[in-house]
CSV table of C-alpha atoms in Angstrom, one decimal:
chain,number,residue,atom,x,y,z
A,1,MET,CA,118.4,-99.5,149.5
A,2,ARG,CA,115.6,-101.5,149.1
A,3,TYR,CA,115.0,-102.9,145.4
A,4,LEU,CA,117.6,-103.6,142.4
A,5,TRP,CA,116.9,-100.7,140.1
A,6,GLU,CA,118.0,-98.8,143.7
A,7,VAL,CA,121.4,-100.5,143.5
A,8,LEU,CA,121.8,-100.0,139.6
A,9,LEU,CA,121.0,-96.4,140.0
A,10,ALA,CA,123.0,-96.0,142.5
A,11,ALA,CA,126.5,-97.4,140.8
A,12,GLN,CA,125.3,-95.1,138.2
A,13,GLU,CA,126.4,-92.2,140.3
A,14,GLU,CA,129.3,-93.7,141.4
A,15,GLY,CA,130.5,-94.4,138.1
A,16,ILE,CA,130.4,-98.6,138.7
A,17,PRO,CA,130.1,-100.5,135.5
A,18,GLU,CA,126.7,-102.7,135.6
A,19,GLU,CA,128.6,-106.0,134.9
A,20,LYS,CA,130.8,-105.4,138.4
A,21,LEU,CA,127.6,-105.8,139.6
A,22,ARG,CA,126.4,-109.5,140.2
A,23,PHE,CA,123.3,-110.1,141.9
A,24,VAL,CA,123.0,-113.4,143.9
A,25,HIS,CA,119.7,-115.5,146.0
A,26,THR,CA,120.3,-115.4,149.6
A,27,PRO,CA,118.4,-117.9,151.0
A,28,SER,CA,117.9,-116.8,154.6
A,29,GLY,CA,117.5,-113.1,153.3
A,30,SER,CA,114.3,-110.7,155.1
A,31,GLY,CA,111.2,-111.4,154.2
A,32,TYR,CA,110.1,-107.5,153.9
A,33,MET,CA,112.7,-106.5,152.3
A,34,GLU,CA,114.7,-107.6,148.0
A,35,ILE,CA,117.8,-106.0,148.9
A,36,SER,CA,119.7,-108.5,151.5
A,37,LEU,CA,122.5,-106.3,153.6
A,38,PRO,CA,123.9,-106.8,156.6
A,39,CYS,CA,123.1,-103.0,157.7
A,40,LEU,CA,119.6,-101.8,157.4
A,41,ASN,CA,121.1,-98.2,156.1
A,42,GLN,CA,124.1,-100.0,154.7
A,43,THR,CA,124.5,-97.1,151.1
A,44,TRP,CA,126.6,-99.4,149.2
A,45,VAL,CA,128.6,-102.7,148.9
A,46,ASP,CA,132.2,-103.0,149.3
A,47,GLU,CA,134.4,-104.8,146.6
A,48,ASP,CA,135.5,-107.9,146.4
A,49,SER,CA,139.8,-108.0,146.0
A,50,ASP,CA,139.6,-110.8,144.1
A,51,THR,CA,137.8,-109.9,141.4
A,52,GLY,CA,137.1,-106.4,141.4
A,53,ASN,CA,132.6,-107.3,142.2
A,54,ARG,CA,130.4,-106.4,144.0
A,55,SER,CA,127.8,-109.3,145.3
A,56,ILE,CA,124.4,-108.3,146.1
A,57,GLU,CA,122.5,-111.0,147.7
A,58,VAL,CA,118.6,-110.9,146.8
A,59,ASN,CA,115.5,-111.7,147.8
A,60,THR,CA,114.1,-113.6,144.8
A,61,TYR,CA,111.0,-114.4,146.3
A,62,TYR,CA,110.0,-110.9,147.6
A,63,ARG,CA,108.9,-109.8,144.2
A,64,PHE,CA,109.7,-111.9,141.6
A,65,TYR,CA,108.0,-115.9,143.5
A,66,ASP,CA,106.8,-117.3,140.1
A,67,ILE,CA,110.1,-116.8,138.4
A,68,PHE,CA,112.3,-118.4,140.5
A,69,TYR,CA,110.6,-120.6,143.0
A,70,ASN,CA,111.4,-123.9,140.7
A,71,MET,CA,115.1,-122.9,141.0
A,72,PHE,CA,116.1,-123.1,144.2
A,73,PRO,CA,114.8,-126.8,145.8
A,74,PRO,CA,116.2,-127.8,148.8
A,75,GLU,CA,118.2,-130.6,147.2
A,76,ALA,CA,121.9,-130.0,145.8
A,77,PRO,CA,121.4,-128.4,142.1
A,78,GLU,CA,123.4,-130.4,139.5
A,79,PHE,CA,124.9,-127.3,137.7
A,80,PRO,CA,125.3,-124.6,140.2
A,81,ALA,CA,127.7,-122.4,138.8
A,82,LEU,CA,125.0,-122.7,135.7
A,83,ARG,CA,121.8,-121.6,138.1
A,84,GLU,CA,124.1,-118.7,139.9
A,85,SER,CA,124.6,-117.4,136.2
A,86,LEU,CA,120.9,-117.7,135.2
A,87,THR,CA,120.5,-115.8,138.5
A,88,ASN,CA,122.5,-112.9,138.4
A,89,LEU,CA,121.5,-112.6,134.5
A,90,SER,CA,117.4,-112.8,135.1
A,91,LEU,CA,118.0,-110.2,138.4
A,92,HIS,CA,120.1,-108.0,135.9
A,93,MET,CA,117.0,-107.7,133.0
A,94,LEU,CA,114.0,-107.3,135.6
A,95,ALA,CA,116.3,-104.3,137.4
A,96,GLN,CA,116.4,-102.9,133.4
A,97,ASN,CA,112.6,-103.1,133.4
A,98,ASP,CA,112.0,-101.3,136.8
A,99,ILE,CA,114.2,-98.4,134.8
A,100,LEU,CA,113.0,-98.7,132.0
A,101,ARG,CA,108.9,-98.3,133.5
A,102,GLY,CA,110.0,-95.2,135.4
A,103,LEU,CA,111.0,-93.3,131.7
A,104,THR,CA,109.4,-90.6,130.0
A,105,LYS,CA,109.2,-90.0,126.9
A,106,GLU,CA,112.2,-87.1,127.4
A,107,ASP,CA,113.9,-89.5,129.2
A,108,TYR,CA,113.9,-91.7,126.6
A,109,HIS,CA,114.8,-89.0,124.1
A,110,LYS,CA,117.6,-88.1,126.0
A,111,ARG,CA,119.5,-91.5,126.9
A,112,LEU,CA,119.1,-92.1,122.5
A,113,LEU,CA,120.7,-88.6,122.3
A,114,ALA,CA,124.0,-89.3,125.3
A,115,LYS,CA,124.6,-92.3,122.9
A,116,GLU,CA,124.9,-90.6,119.9
A,117,ILE,CA,126.9,-88.0,121.6
A,118,LEU,CA,129.5,-90.9,123.0
A,119,SER,CA,129.7,-92.8,120.3
A,120,GLY,CA,131.3,-89.8,118.3
A,121,GLY,CA,127.9,-88.9,116.6
A,122,PHE,CA,128.0,-84.8,117.3
A,123,GLY,CA,132.3,-84.6,117.3
A,124,THR,CA,135.3,-85.7,119.5
A,125,ALA,CA,134.3,-81.7,121.1
A,126,ALA,CA,131.2,-82.7,122.5
A,127,LYS,CA,131.9,-86.2,123.5
A,128,ASP,CA,135.0,-85.0,125.2
A,129,VAL,CA,133.1,-82.0,127.3
A,130,PHE,CA,129.9,-84.2,127.9
A,131,LEU,CA,132.0,-86.8,129.7
A,132,SER,CA,133.9,-84.0,131.5
A,133,MET,CA,130.2,-83.4,133.2
A,134,ASN,CA,128.5,-84.8,136.0
A,135,ARG,CA,125.7,-86.5,136.1
A,136,THR,CA,122.8,-83.7,136.8
A,137,GLU,CA,125.0,-80.9,134.8
A,138,GLN,CA,124.8,-84.5,131.6
A,139,GLU,CA,120.9,-84.1,132.5
A,140,LYS,CA,120.6,-80.2,131.7
A,141,LEU,CA,122.4,-80.0,129.0
A,142,LEU,CA,120.7,-83.0,127.2
A,143,GLY,CA,117.4,-81.1,128.5
A,144,GLY,CA,118.6,-77.9,126.9
A,145,TRP,CA,119.4,-80.3,123.9
A,146,LEU,CA,116.0,-81.4,123.2
A,147,ASN,CA,114.6,-78.0,123.2
A,148,SER,CA,117.1,-76.7,120.8
A,149,PHE,CA,115.8,-79.2,118.5
A,150,ARG,CA,112.7,-78.4,118.9
A,151,VAL,CA,112.3,-74.6,118.6
A,152,GLY,CA,115.6,-74.1,117.0
A,153,SER,CA,118.7,-71.7,117.5
A,154,ALA,CA,117.5,-69.4,120.6
A,155,LEU,CA,118.9,-67.0,122.7
A,156,PRO,CA,117.4,-68.0,126.0
A,157,ILE,CA,118.2,-71.4,125.7
A,158,PHE,CA,121.7,-70.7,125.5
A,159,LEU,CA,121.2,-68.2,128.3
A,160,ASP,CA,119.8,-71.5,130.3
A,161,MET,CA,122.5,-73.9,129.6
A,162,VAL,CA,125.0,-71.1,130.3
A,163,HIS,CA,123.7,-70.6,133.9
A,164,GLY,CA,123.5,-74.6,134.6
A,165,LEU,CA,126.4,-75.0,133.2
A,166,VAL,CA,129.2,-72.5,133.8
A,167,ALA,CA,129.6,-71.7,137.6
A,168,ASP,CA,129.7,-68.1,138.7
A,169,SER,CA,128.6,-67.0,135.6
A,170,ILE,CA,126.8,-63.5,134.0
A,171,VAL,CA,125.0,-63.6,130.4
A,172,TYR,CA,124.7,-59.6,128.7
A,173,HIS,CA,122.8,-59.0,125.8
A,174,ASN,CA,123.4,-56.2,124.6
A,175,ASN,CA,120.5,-53.9,123.7
A,176,GLU,CA,121.7,-51.2,121.1
A,177,CYS,CA,123.2,-54.5,119.3
A,178,PRO,CA,121.3,-57.4,119.4
A,179,ASN,CA,123.5,-59.7,117.8
A,180,GLU,CA,125.9,-59.0,120.8
A,181,VAL,CA,126.4,-61.2,123.7
A,182,LEU,CA,128.8,-60.6,126.5
A,183,VAL,CA,129.6,-63.9,128.6
A,184,TYR,CA,131.4,-63.6,132.1
A,185,THR,CA,132.9,-66.2,134.2
A,186,GLY,CA,134.4,-65.5,137.9
A,187,CYS,CA,136.6,-68.4,137.2
A,188,ARG,CA,139.8,-68.7,135.5
A,189,LYS,CA,140.8,-69.5,132.1
A,190,GLU,CA,141.6,-72.6,132.2
A,191,ARG,CA,141.2,-75.1,129.3
A,192,ASN,CA,138.5,-77.3,130.2
A,193,LEU,CA,136.3,-74.6,130.8
A,194,GLU,CA,136.7,-72.8,128.1
A,195,GLN,CA,135.9,-75.6,125.5
A,196,ARG,CA,132.6,-75.9,127.5
A,197,ILE,CA,131.7,-72.1,126.9
A,198,GLN,CA,133.1,-72.4,123.0
A,199,PHE,CA,131.1,-75.6,122.8
A,200,LEU,CA,128.1,-74.0,124.4
A,201,ILE,CA,128.4,-71.4,121.6
A,202,ASP,CA,127.7,-73.6,118.6
A,203,THR,CA,125.1,-75.8,119.9
A,204,PHE,CA,122.8,-73.4,121.2
A,205,LEU,CA,123.9,-70.2,119.1
A,206,ASP,CA,123.2,-69.5,115.4
A,207,ILE,CA,126.3,-67.9,113.3
A,208,ARG,CA,125.0,-64.5,113.7
A,209,TYR,CA,126.1,-63.9,117.5
A,210,HIS,CA,129.1,-62.3,118.3
A,211,VAL,CA,130.0,-63.5,121.7
A,212,GLU,CA,133.0,-62.1,123.8
A,213,ILE,CA,134.0,-64.0,127.0
A,214,PHE,CA,135.3,-62.4,130.5
A,215,TYR,CA,136.8,-64.9,132.8
A,216,GLU,CA,138.1,-63.9,136.2
A,217,TYR,CA,137.9,-60.2,136.4
A,218,HIS,CA,134.4,-58.5,135.4
A,219,PHE,CA,134.2,-55.7,133.1
A,220,GLY,CA,134.0,-52.0,134.0
A,221,ILE,CA,130.7,-50.6,133.9
A,222,ILE,CA,130.1,-46.8,134.5
A,223,GLY,CA,128.4,-46.4,137.7
A,224,VAL,CA,128.7,-49.9,139.1
A,225,GLU,CA,131.1,-49.2,141.6
A,226,GLU,CA,131.3,-52.9,142.3
A,227,THR,CA,133.3,-53.7,138.7
A,228,MET,CA,135.2,-50.7,139.0
A,229,GLN,CA,137.4,-51.6,140.6
A,230,ILE,CA,141.1,-50.9,140.4
A,231,ASP,CA,143.3,-54.0,139.1
A,232,GLU,CA,140.3,-55.9,139.3
A,233,ILE,CA,138.5,-55.0,136.0
A,234,ALA,CA,138.4,-56.1,132.4
A,235,ILE,CA,138.4,-53.7,129.5
A,236,CYS,CA,136.1,-54.2,126.4
């Protein structure tokens, strides 16, 4: 990690609340790096056992000299705790500005949608499914959801969501009965997976589609030997 924004993104990946990060000014940091860590290849900072916070030393003069040069004179400050708090607050704001500069319009809309989901605006089922996903899966879901807002309910979006969010999955579309969809996953049936698939159906398919779901055992297809194994097939 070299920059403030890298610290925030790493914290998000690890599920660490931003308020647990405490940025402090380092008087002896490297002039070539913004973040001062004990080791150059260090990827994270250990948690303080007493407070639960993680202190990250920052060379505030690396990019923000004009902001901080009057805050750290050689003489001792009159209110050291206040200065530390203001430094921490300012660096958090600057780090957030760094992240927002790299946001596209799509990223901004994803954040608004995620906020609405977590607030319960789409119901408890949507919130539970969203929280059960890792960050990559959440990004996949948000992208597909925004796309469905633009084009409406569409089978291709549903196919993309199932393939991206349900492990070992295959979706079959019946050409003779266009409104029938068969979903197969090699995973065993369990509540979280069942809830996730049902959520995708409710969100990305309109009411005219009839969906059959098969877990663990594939249904038999005459002429396809891999699916015609005794005790290993489901019956449609």
